[in-house]
Short mmCIF file of C-alpha atoms in Angstrom, two decimals:
data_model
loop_
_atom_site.label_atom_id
_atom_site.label_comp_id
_atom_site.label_asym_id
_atom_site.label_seq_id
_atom_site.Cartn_x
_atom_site.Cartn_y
_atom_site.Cartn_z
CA UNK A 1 0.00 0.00 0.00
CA UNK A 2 0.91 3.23 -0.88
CA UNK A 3 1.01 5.53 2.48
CA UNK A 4 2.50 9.27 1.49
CA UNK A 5 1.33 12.54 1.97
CA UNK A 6 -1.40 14.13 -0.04
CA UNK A 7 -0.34 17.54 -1.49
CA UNK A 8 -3.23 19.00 0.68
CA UNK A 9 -1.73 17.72 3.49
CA UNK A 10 1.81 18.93 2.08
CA UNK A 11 0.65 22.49 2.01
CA UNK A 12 -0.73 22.18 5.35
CA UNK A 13 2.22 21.03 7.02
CA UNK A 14 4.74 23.80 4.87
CA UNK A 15 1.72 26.37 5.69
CA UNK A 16 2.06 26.26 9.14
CA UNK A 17 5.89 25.80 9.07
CA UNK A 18 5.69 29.05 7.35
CA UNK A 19 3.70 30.74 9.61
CA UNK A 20 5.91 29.98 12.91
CA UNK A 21 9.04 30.41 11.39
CA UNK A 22 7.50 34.24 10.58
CA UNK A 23 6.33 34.84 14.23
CA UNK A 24 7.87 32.77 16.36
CA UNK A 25 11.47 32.25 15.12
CA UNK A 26 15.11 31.83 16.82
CA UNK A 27 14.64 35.41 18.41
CA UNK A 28 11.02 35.23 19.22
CA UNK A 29 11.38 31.63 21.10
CA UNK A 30 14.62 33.25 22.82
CA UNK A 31 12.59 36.28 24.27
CA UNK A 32 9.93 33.97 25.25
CA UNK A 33 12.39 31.99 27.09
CA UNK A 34 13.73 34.94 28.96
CA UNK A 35 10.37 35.98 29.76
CA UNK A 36 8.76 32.89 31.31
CA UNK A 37 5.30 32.60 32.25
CA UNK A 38 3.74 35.02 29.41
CA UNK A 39 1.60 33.76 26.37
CA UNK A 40 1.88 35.89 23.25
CA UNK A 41 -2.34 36.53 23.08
CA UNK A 42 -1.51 38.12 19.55
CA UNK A 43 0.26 35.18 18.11
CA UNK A 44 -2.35 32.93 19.84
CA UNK A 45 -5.52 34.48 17.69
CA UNK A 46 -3.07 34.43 15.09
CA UNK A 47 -2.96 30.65 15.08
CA UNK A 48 -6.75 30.35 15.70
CA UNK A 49 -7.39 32.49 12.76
CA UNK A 50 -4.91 30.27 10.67
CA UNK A 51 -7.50 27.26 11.95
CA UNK A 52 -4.60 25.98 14.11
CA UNK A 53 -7.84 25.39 17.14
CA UNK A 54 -10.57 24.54 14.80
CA UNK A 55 -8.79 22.28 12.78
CA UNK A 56 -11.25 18.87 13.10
CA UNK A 57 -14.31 22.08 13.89
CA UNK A 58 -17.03 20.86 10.75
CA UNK A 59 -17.15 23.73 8.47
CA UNK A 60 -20.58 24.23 9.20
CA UNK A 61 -19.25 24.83 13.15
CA UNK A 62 -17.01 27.69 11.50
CA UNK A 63 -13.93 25.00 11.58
CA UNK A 64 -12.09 23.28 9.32
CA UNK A 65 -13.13 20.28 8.71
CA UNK A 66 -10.14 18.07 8.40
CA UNK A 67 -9.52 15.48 10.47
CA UNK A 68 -6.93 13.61 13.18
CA UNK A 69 -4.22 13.16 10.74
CA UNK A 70 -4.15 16.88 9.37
CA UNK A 71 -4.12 17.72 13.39
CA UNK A 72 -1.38 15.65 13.49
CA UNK A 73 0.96 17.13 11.20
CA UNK A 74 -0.23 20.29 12.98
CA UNK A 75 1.11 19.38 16.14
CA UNK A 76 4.21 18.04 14.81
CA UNK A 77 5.23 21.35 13.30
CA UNK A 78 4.16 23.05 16.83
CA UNK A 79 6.46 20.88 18.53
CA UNK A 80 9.63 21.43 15.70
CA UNK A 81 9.27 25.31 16.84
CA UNK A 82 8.98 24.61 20.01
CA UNK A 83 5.28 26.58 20.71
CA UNK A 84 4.67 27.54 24.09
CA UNK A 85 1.44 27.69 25.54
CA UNK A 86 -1.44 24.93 26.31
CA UNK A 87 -2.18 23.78 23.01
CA UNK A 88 -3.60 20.78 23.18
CA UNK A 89 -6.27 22.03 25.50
CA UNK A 90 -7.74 24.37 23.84
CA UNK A 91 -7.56 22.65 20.49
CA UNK A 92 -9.85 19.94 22.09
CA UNK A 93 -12.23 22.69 23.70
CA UNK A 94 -12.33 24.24 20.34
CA UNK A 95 -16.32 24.06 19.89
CA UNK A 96 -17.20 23.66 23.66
CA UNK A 97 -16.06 26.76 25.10
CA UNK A 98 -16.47 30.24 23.55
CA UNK A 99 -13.79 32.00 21.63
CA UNK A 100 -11.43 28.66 21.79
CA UNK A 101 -11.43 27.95 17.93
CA UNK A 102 -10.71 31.33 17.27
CA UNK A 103 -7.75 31.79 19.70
CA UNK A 104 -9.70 34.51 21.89
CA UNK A 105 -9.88 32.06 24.83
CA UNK A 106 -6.90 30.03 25.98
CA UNK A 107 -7.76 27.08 27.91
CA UNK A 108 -5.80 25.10 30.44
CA UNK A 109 -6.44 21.99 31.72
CA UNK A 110 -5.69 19.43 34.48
CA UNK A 111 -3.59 16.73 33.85
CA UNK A 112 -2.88 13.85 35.92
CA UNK A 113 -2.64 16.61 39.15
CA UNK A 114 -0.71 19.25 36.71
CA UNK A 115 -1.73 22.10 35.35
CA UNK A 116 0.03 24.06 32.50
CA UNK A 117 -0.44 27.85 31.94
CA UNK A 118 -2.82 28.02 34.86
CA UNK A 119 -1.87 32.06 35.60
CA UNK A 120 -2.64 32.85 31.72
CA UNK A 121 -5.71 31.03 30.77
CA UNK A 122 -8.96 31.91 30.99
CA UNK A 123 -11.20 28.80 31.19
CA UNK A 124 -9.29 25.65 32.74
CA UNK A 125 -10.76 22.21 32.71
CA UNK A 126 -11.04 20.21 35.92
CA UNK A 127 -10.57 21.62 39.51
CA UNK A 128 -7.81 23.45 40.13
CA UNK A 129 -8.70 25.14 43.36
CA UNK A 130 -5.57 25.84 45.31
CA UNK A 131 -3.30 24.89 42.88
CA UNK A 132 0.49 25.84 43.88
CA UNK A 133 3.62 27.05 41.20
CA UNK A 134 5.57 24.61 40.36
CA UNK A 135 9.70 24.87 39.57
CA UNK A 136 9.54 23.81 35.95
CA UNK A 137 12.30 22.70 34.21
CA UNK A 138 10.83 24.14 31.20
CA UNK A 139 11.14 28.06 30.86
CA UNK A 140 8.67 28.16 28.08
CA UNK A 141 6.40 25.45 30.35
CA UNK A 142 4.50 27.19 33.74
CA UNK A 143 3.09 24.95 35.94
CA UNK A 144 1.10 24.45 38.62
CA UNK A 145 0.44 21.36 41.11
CA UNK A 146 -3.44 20.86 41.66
CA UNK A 147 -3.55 19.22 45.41
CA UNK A 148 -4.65 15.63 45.50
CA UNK A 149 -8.00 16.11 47.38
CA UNK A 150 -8.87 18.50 44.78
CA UNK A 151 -7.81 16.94 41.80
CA UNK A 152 -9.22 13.67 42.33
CA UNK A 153 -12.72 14.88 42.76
CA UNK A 154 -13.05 17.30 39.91
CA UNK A 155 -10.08 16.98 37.38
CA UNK A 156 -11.68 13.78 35.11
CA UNK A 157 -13.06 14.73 31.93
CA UNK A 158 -16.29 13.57 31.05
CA UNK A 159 -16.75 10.16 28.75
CA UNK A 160 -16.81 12.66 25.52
CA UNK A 161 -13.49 14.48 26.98
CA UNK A 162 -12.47 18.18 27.45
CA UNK A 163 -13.42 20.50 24.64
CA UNK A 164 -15.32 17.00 22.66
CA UNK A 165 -18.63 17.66 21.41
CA UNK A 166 -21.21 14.41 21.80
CA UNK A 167 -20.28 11.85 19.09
CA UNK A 168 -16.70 13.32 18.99
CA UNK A 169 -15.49 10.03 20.30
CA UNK A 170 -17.31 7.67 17.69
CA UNK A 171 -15.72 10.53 15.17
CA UNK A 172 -12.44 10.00 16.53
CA UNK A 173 -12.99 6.43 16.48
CA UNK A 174 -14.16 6.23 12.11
CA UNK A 175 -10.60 8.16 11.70
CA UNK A 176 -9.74 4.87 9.83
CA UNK A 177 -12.66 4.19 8.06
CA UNK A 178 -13.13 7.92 6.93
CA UNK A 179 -9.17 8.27 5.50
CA UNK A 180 -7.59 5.07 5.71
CA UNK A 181 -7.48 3.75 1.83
CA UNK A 182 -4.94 3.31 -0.31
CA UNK A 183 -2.82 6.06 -2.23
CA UNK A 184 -4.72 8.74 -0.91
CA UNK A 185 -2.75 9.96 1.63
CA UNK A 186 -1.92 10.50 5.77
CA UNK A 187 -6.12 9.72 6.28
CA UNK A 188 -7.20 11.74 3.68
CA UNK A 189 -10.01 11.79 1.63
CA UNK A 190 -10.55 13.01 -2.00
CA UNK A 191 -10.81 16.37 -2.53
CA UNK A 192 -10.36 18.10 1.08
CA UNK A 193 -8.05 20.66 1.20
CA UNK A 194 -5.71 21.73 4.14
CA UNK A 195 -3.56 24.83 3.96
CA UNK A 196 -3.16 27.08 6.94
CA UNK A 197 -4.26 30.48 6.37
CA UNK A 198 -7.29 29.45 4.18
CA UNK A 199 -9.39 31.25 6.84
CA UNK A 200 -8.06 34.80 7.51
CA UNK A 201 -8.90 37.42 9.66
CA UNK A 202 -9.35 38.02 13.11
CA UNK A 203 -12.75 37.69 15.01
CA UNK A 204 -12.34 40.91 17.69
CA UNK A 205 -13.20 39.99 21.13
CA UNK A 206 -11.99 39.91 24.80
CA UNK A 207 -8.52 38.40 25.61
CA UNK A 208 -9.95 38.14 29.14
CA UNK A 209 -7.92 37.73 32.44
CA UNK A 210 -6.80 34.83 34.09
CA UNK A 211 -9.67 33.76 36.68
CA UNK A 212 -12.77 34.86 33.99
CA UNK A 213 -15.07 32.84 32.34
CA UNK A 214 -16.26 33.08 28.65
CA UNK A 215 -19.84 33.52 27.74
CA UNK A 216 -20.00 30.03 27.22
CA UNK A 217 -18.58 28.12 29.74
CA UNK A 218 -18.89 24.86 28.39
CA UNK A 219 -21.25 21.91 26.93
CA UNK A 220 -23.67 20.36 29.59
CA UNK A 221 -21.41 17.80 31.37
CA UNK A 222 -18.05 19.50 30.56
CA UNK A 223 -16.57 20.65 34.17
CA UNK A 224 -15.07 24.16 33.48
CA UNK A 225 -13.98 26.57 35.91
CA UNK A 226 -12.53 29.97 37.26
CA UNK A 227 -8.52 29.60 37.53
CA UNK A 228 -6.82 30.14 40.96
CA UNK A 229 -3.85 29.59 42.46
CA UNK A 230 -2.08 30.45 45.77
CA UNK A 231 1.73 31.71 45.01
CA UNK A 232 4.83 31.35 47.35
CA UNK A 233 4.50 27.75 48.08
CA UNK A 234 6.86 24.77 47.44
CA UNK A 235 6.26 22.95 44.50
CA UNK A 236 8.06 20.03 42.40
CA UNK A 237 8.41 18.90 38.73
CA UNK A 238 10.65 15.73 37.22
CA UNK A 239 12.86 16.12 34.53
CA UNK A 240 13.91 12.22 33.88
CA UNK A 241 12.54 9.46 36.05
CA UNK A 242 13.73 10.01 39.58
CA UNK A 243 14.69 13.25 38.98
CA UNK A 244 13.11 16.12 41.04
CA UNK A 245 13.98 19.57 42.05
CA UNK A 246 12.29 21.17 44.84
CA UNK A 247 11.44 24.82 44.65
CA UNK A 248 11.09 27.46 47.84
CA UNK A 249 12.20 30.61 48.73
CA UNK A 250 15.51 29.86 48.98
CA UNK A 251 15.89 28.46 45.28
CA UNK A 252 15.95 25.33 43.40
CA UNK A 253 18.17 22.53 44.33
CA UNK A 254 18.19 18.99 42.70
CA UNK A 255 16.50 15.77 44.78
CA UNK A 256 16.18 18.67 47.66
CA UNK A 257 14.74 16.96 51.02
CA UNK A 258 11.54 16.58 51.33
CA UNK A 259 10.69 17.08 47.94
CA UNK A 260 7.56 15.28 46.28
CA UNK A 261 9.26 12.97 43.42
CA UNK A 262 6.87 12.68 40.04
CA UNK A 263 7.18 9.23 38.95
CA UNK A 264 6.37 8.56 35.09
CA UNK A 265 3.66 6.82 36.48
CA UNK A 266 2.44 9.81 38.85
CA UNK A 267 -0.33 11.17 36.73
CA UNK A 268 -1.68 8.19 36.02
CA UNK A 269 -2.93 7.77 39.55
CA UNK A 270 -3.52 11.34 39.72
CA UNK A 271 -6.72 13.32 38.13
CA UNK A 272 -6.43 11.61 34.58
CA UNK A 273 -5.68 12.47 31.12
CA UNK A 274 -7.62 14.00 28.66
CA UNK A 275 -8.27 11.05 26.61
CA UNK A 276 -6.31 9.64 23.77
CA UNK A 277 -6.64 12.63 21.39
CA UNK A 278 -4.56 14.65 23.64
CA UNK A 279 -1.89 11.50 23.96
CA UNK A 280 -1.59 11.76 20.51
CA UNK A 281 -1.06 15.03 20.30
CA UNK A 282 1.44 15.20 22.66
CA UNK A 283 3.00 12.41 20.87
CA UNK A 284 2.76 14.40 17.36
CA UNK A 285 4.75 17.33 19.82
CA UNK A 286 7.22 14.46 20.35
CA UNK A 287 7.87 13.47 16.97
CA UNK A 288 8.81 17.44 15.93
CA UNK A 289 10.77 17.66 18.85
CA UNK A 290 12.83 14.49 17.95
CA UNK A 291 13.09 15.92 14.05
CA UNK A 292 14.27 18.95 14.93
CA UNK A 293 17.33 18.10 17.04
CA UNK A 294 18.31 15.42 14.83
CA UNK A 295 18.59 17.96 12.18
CA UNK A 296 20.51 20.27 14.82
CA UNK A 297 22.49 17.29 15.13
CA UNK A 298 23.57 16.94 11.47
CA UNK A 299 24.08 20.29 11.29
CA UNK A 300 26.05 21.07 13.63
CA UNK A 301 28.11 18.17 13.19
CA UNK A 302 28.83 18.95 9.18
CA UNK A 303 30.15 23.01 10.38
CA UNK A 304 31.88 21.88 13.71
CA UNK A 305 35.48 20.79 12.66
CA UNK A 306 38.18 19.16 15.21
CA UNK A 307 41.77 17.72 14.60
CA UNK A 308 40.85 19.83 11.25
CA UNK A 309 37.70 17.98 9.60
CA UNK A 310 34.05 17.52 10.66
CA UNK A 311 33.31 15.98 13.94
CA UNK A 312 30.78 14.34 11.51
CA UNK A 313 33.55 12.19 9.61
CA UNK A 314 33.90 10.42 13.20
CA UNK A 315 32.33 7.60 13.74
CA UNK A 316 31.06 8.06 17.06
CA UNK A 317 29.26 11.13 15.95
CA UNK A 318 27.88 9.03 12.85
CA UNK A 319 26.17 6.82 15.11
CA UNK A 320 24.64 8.86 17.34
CA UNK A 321 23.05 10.86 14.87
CA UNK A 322 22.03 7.65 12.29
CA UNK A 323 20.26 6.52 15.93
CA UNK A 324 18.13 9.66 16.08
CA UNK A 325 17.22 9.17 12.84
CA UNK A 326 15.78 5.65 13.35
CA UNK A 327 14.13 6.86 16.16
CA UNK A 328 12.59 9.76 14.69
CA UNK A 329 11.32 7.59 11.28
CA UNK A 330 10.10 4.79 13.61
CA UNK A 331 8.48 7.09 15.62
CA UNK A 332 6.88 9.02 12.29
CA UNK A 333 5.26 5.91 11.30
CA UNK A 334 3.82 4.82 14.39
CA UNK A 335 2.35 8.34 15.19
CA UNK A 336 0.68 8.51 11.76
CA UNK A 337 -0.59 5.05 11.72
CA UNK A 338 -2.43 5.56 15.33
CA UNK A 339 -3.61 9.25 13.33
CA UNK A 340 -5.72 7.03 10.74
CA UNK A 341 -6.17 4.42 12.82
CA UNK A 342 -7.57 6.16 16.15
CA UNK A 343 -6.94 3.25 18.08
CA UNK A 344 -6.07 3.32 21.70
CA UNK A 345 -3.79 0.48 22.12
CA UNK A 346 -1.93 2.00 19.22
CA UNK A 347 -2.10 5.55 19.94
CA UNK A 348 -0.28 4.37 23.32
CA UNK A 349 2.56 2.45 21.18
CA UNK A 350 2.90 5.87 19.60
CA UNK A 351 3.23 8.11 22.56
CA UNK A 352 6.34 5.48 23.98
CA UNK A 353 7.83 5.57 20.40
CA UNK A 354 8.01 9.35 20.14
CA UNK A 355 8.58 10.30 23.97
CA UNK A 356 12.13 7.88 23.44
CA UNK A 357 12.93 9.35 19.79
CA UNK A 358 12.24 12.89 21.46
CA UNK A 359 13.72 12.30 25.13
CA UNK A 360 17.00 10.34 23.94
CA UNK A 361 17.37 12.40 20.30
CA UNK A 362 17.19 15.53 22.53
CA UNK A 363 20.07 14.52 24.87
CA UNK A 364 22.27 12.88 21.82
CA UNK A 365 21.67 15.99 20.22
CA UNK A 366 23.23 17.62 23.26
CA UNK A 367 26.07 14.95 23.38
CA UNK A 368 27.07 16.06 19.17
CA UNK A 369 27.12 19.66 20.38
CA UNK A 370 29.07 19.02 23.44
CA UNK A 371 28.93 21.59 26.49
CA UNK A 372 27.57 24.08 24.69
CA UNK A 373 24.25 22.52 24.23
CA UNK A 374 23.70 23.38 27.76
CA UNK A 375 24.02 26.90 27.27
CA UNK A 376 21.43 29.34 27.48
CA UNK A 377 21.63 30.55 24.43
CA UNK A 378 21.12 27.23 22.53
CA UNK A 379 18.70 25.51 21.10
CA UNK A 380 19.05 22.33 22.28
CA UNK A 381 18.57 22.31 25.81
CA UNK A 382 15.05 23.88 25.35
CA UNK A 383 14.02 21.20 23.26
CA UNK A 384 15.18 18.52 26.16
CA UNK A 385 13.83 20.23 28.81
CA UNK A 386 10.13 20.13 26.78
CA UNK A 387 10.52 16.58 26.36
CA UNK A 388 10.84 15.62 29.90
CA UNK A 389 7.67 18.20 30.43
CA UNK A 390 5.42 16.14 27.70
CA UNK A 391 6.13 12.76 28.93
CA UNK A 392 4.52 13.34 32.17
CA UNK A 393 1.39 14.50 30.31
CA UNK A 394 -1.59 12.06 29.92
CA UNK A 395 -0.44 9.53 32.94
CA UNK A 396 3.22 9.23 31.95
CA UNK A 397 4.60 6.49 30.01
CA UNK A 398 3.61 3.78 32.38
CA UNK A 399 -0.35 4.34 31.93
CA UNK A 400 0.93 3.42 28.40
CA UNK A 401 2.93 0.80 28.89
CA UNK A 402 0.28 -0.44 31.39
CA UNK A 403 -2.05 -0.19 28.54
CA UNK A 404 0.02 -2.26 25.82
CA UNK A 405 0.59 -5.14 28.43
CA UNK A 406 -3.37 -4.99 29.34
CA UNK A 407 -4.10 -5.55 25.78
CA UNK A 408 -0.88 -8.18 25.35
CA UNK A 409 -2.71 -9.99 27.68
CA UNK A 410 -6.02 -9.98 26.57
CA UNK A 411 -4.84 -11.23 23.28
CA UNK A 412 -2.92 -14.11 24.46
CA UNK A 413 -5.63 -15.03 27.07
#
C-alpha cells in the first residue's frame, strides 16, 4: 500500500511551518524563554485564525473540517518550533467553550494533578482550586500542582473528553474508516483541502484575564472553571525518572529533602488524562521535537570541525546521529498510523515511540554539540527540557505501557 502525503496535506504542514518560522522564530522563542510565564495573546488568535484550534471544527461549526491526521501534522510542526502555551487544550475545547477555535480564549487543563499555563488562561478544565507554582524545568512550560483532594474529585473529563462535542469520540474512532485507503494519503479523503491560512482574519473579542469565564462556559457535562492559584508555596516537577527539584524561597536545588518525586507513572494515579486525542497530540509534539534536534544534530556536526575535519567524519558522531534518525522515522510511522487508525492500544505504542525518539534524540543531540548545548543561548537544551515536560502528560509512560501489556494480555488469554 501506498502511504505518502497528499499535497493537501503537504501544504498544510509547509503552511504552518511558514507561519511559525515568521512569528515565532530563533529570536522570538529566545525572548519567550527569557520571559517565562507570558503567552503571546496576539500570536495565539493568530494561530486560531490560521484554523490551528478549529482544525477537526465541521465547516458548518465555523472550523475546518479536516480530520486527526491533518491535526497531526499540525502538532508536529508546533512541537519542531517549540510553541509555548497549552495547546492541546484548547484545540480539544475548540467548539465547547467560547472563543477557543478562534484563539480569543486560551484554555488550560488538568492533567494527571498538573496544570500548564494556569496564571494565563482563561477557562481551565477540571478543579484546580488551590493549585500551587511549580519549579519547571521548562522556561517556556509554567506549571502548577493541583492538590490531590482537589484533583481527584473534579479533574476527570467527562466520557466525551475536554473541549469533545457528543459523538466526537465515535468521530475519533471512524478516523480509519473515513481516510484510511490506499494512495490517498496521511487519512485523507478526496478532494479536502488543508492549507493554513485558508481562513483569515481576526474575530475581535476579549482576551480576558486569568480567573474569567467566557460567555460560554462549556457543553452540559463538561466541568469548566474559574482559575486560581495560591503563590509562594513549594512545589516540584521531574525532569527524567527520579529526577526532582524542589522549589522554595531559597531556590531550586536537585533531589532537595523533602521534595515530592513525580514518577512517570504519577499522573496516572492522579486526576487523569484528557483522553487519547490529547496523547496523541502530545505524541505528534514528540515526533517534531525528535526531528528537529536530529537535524541540529547533522548540522552542527557537518560546520563543527576538530583535529581539522568535521566531527561528523567520526564515527562516534555518525552513530549517534544515524540513531536519532531511526528513532525519529520509527516514531513518524507509528504516530501517523495511530492518526488514521484512532486506536487506543496503538495511539499508546505511539506516545512510547516518540517520547524515546524525542527524550533520547534531545540529549544525543546535546552529546554532538558538546557543552555548549547546555548553554542558554542554545537551542538544544530547550528542546530537552520540553521533552521531559510532555512525557509526564496524559499519565506518563507507564499508563501506556500499562495499557500495551493490558491488551498483550487480553490477546494471548
Amino acid at each position: 500500500m501506498r502511504f505518502q502525503l497528499t499535497d493537501d496535506q503537504k501544504a498544510l504542514r509547509d503552511g504552518v511551518r511558514g507561519l511559525l518560522a515568521r512569528r515565532f522564530g530563533p529570536a522570538r522563542l529566545r525572548a519567550a524563554a527569557a520571559a517565562p510565564g507570558v503567552l503571546d495573546r496576539v500570536l495565539w488568535r493568530e494561530l486560531g485564525a490560521a484554523g490551528f484550534f478549529a482544525l477537526r471544527l465541521p465547516e458548518a461549526e465555523g472550523g475546518v473540517g479536516l480530520g486527526l491526521p491533518e491535526a497531526v501534522l499540525v502538532f508536529e510542526e508546533a512541537g519542531r518550533a517549540l510553541l509555548p502555551g497549552p495547546l492541546v487544550a484548547t484545540h480539544l475545547a475548540a467548539g465547547a467553550v467560547a472563543g477557543a477555535a478562534e484563539g480569543e480564549t486560551v484554555v488550560a487543563a488538568v492533567d494527571g494533578g498538573v496544570v500548564e499555563w494556569l496564571a494565563q488562561a482563561d477557562v481551565v478544565h477540571g478543579r484546580a482550586a488551590g493549585a500551587v507554582p511549580m519549579r519547571s524545568l521548562d522556561p517556556l512550560t509554567p506549571l502548577h500542582r493541583v492538590p490531590a483532594a482537589e484533583g481527584a474529585g473534579g479533574g476527570r473529563p467527562g466520557p466525551e473528553g475536554c473541549g469533545q462535542r457528543p459523538g466526537l469520540r465515535e468521530r475519533f474512532g471512524e478516523a480509519g474508516e473515513r481516510s484510511g485507503r490506499a494512495g490517498e494519503g496521511l487519512g485523507q479523503r478526496p478532494g479536502r483541502t488543508g492549507a493554513a491560512g485558508v481562513r483569515s482574519g481576526e474575530r475581535p473579542g476579549r482576551t480576558g484575564a486569568a480567573g474569567e469565564r467566557p460567555e460560554r462556559p462549556g457543553a452540559a457535562g463538561e466541568r469548566f472553571g474559574p482559575v486560581g492559584e495560591e503563590p509562594g508555596q513549594a512545589g516540584v516537577v521531574a525532569g527524567e525518572a527520579g529526577n526532582a527539584l524542589e522549589a522554595d524561597e531559597s531556590g531550586v536545588r536537585p533531589g532537595g529533602a523533602g521534595a515530592a518525586r513525580v514518577r512517570p507513572g504519577a499522573a496516572a494515579r492522579g486526576t487523569g488524562g484528557l483522553g487519547p486525542v490529547a496523547v496523541l497530540l502530545s505524541a505528534a509534539e514528540q515526533l517534531g521535537t525528535a526531528a528537529r534536534v536530529c537535524e541540529l544534530a547533522v548540522q552542527h556536526a557537518r560546520a563543527r570541525e576538530q583535529f581539522g575535519r568535521p566531527i561528523g567524519a567520526f564515527q562516534a558522531v555518525q552513530h549517534l546521529c544515524a540513531d536519532m534518525l531511526v528513532r525519529t522515522e520509527t516514531a513518524r510511522a507509528a504516530v501517523y498510523a495511530a492518526a488514521v487508525t484512532g486506536d487506543p492500544v496503538d495511539i499508546a505504542a505511539a506516545r512510547l515511540l516518540a517520547d524515546e525518539a524525542a527524550v533520547r534524540g534531545a540529549r544525543d543531540c546535546l552529546q554532538v554539540h558538546g557543552g555548549m548545548g547546555f548553554t542558554w543561548e542554545s537551542e538544544v537544551h530547550l528542546h530537552l527540557k520540553r521533552t521531559w515536560v510532555r512525557a509526564h502528560r496524559g499519565g506518563g509512560v507507564t499508563q501506556s505501557e500499562e495499557l500495551l501489556a493490558g491488551d498483550l494480555v487480553a490477546g494471548t488469554g
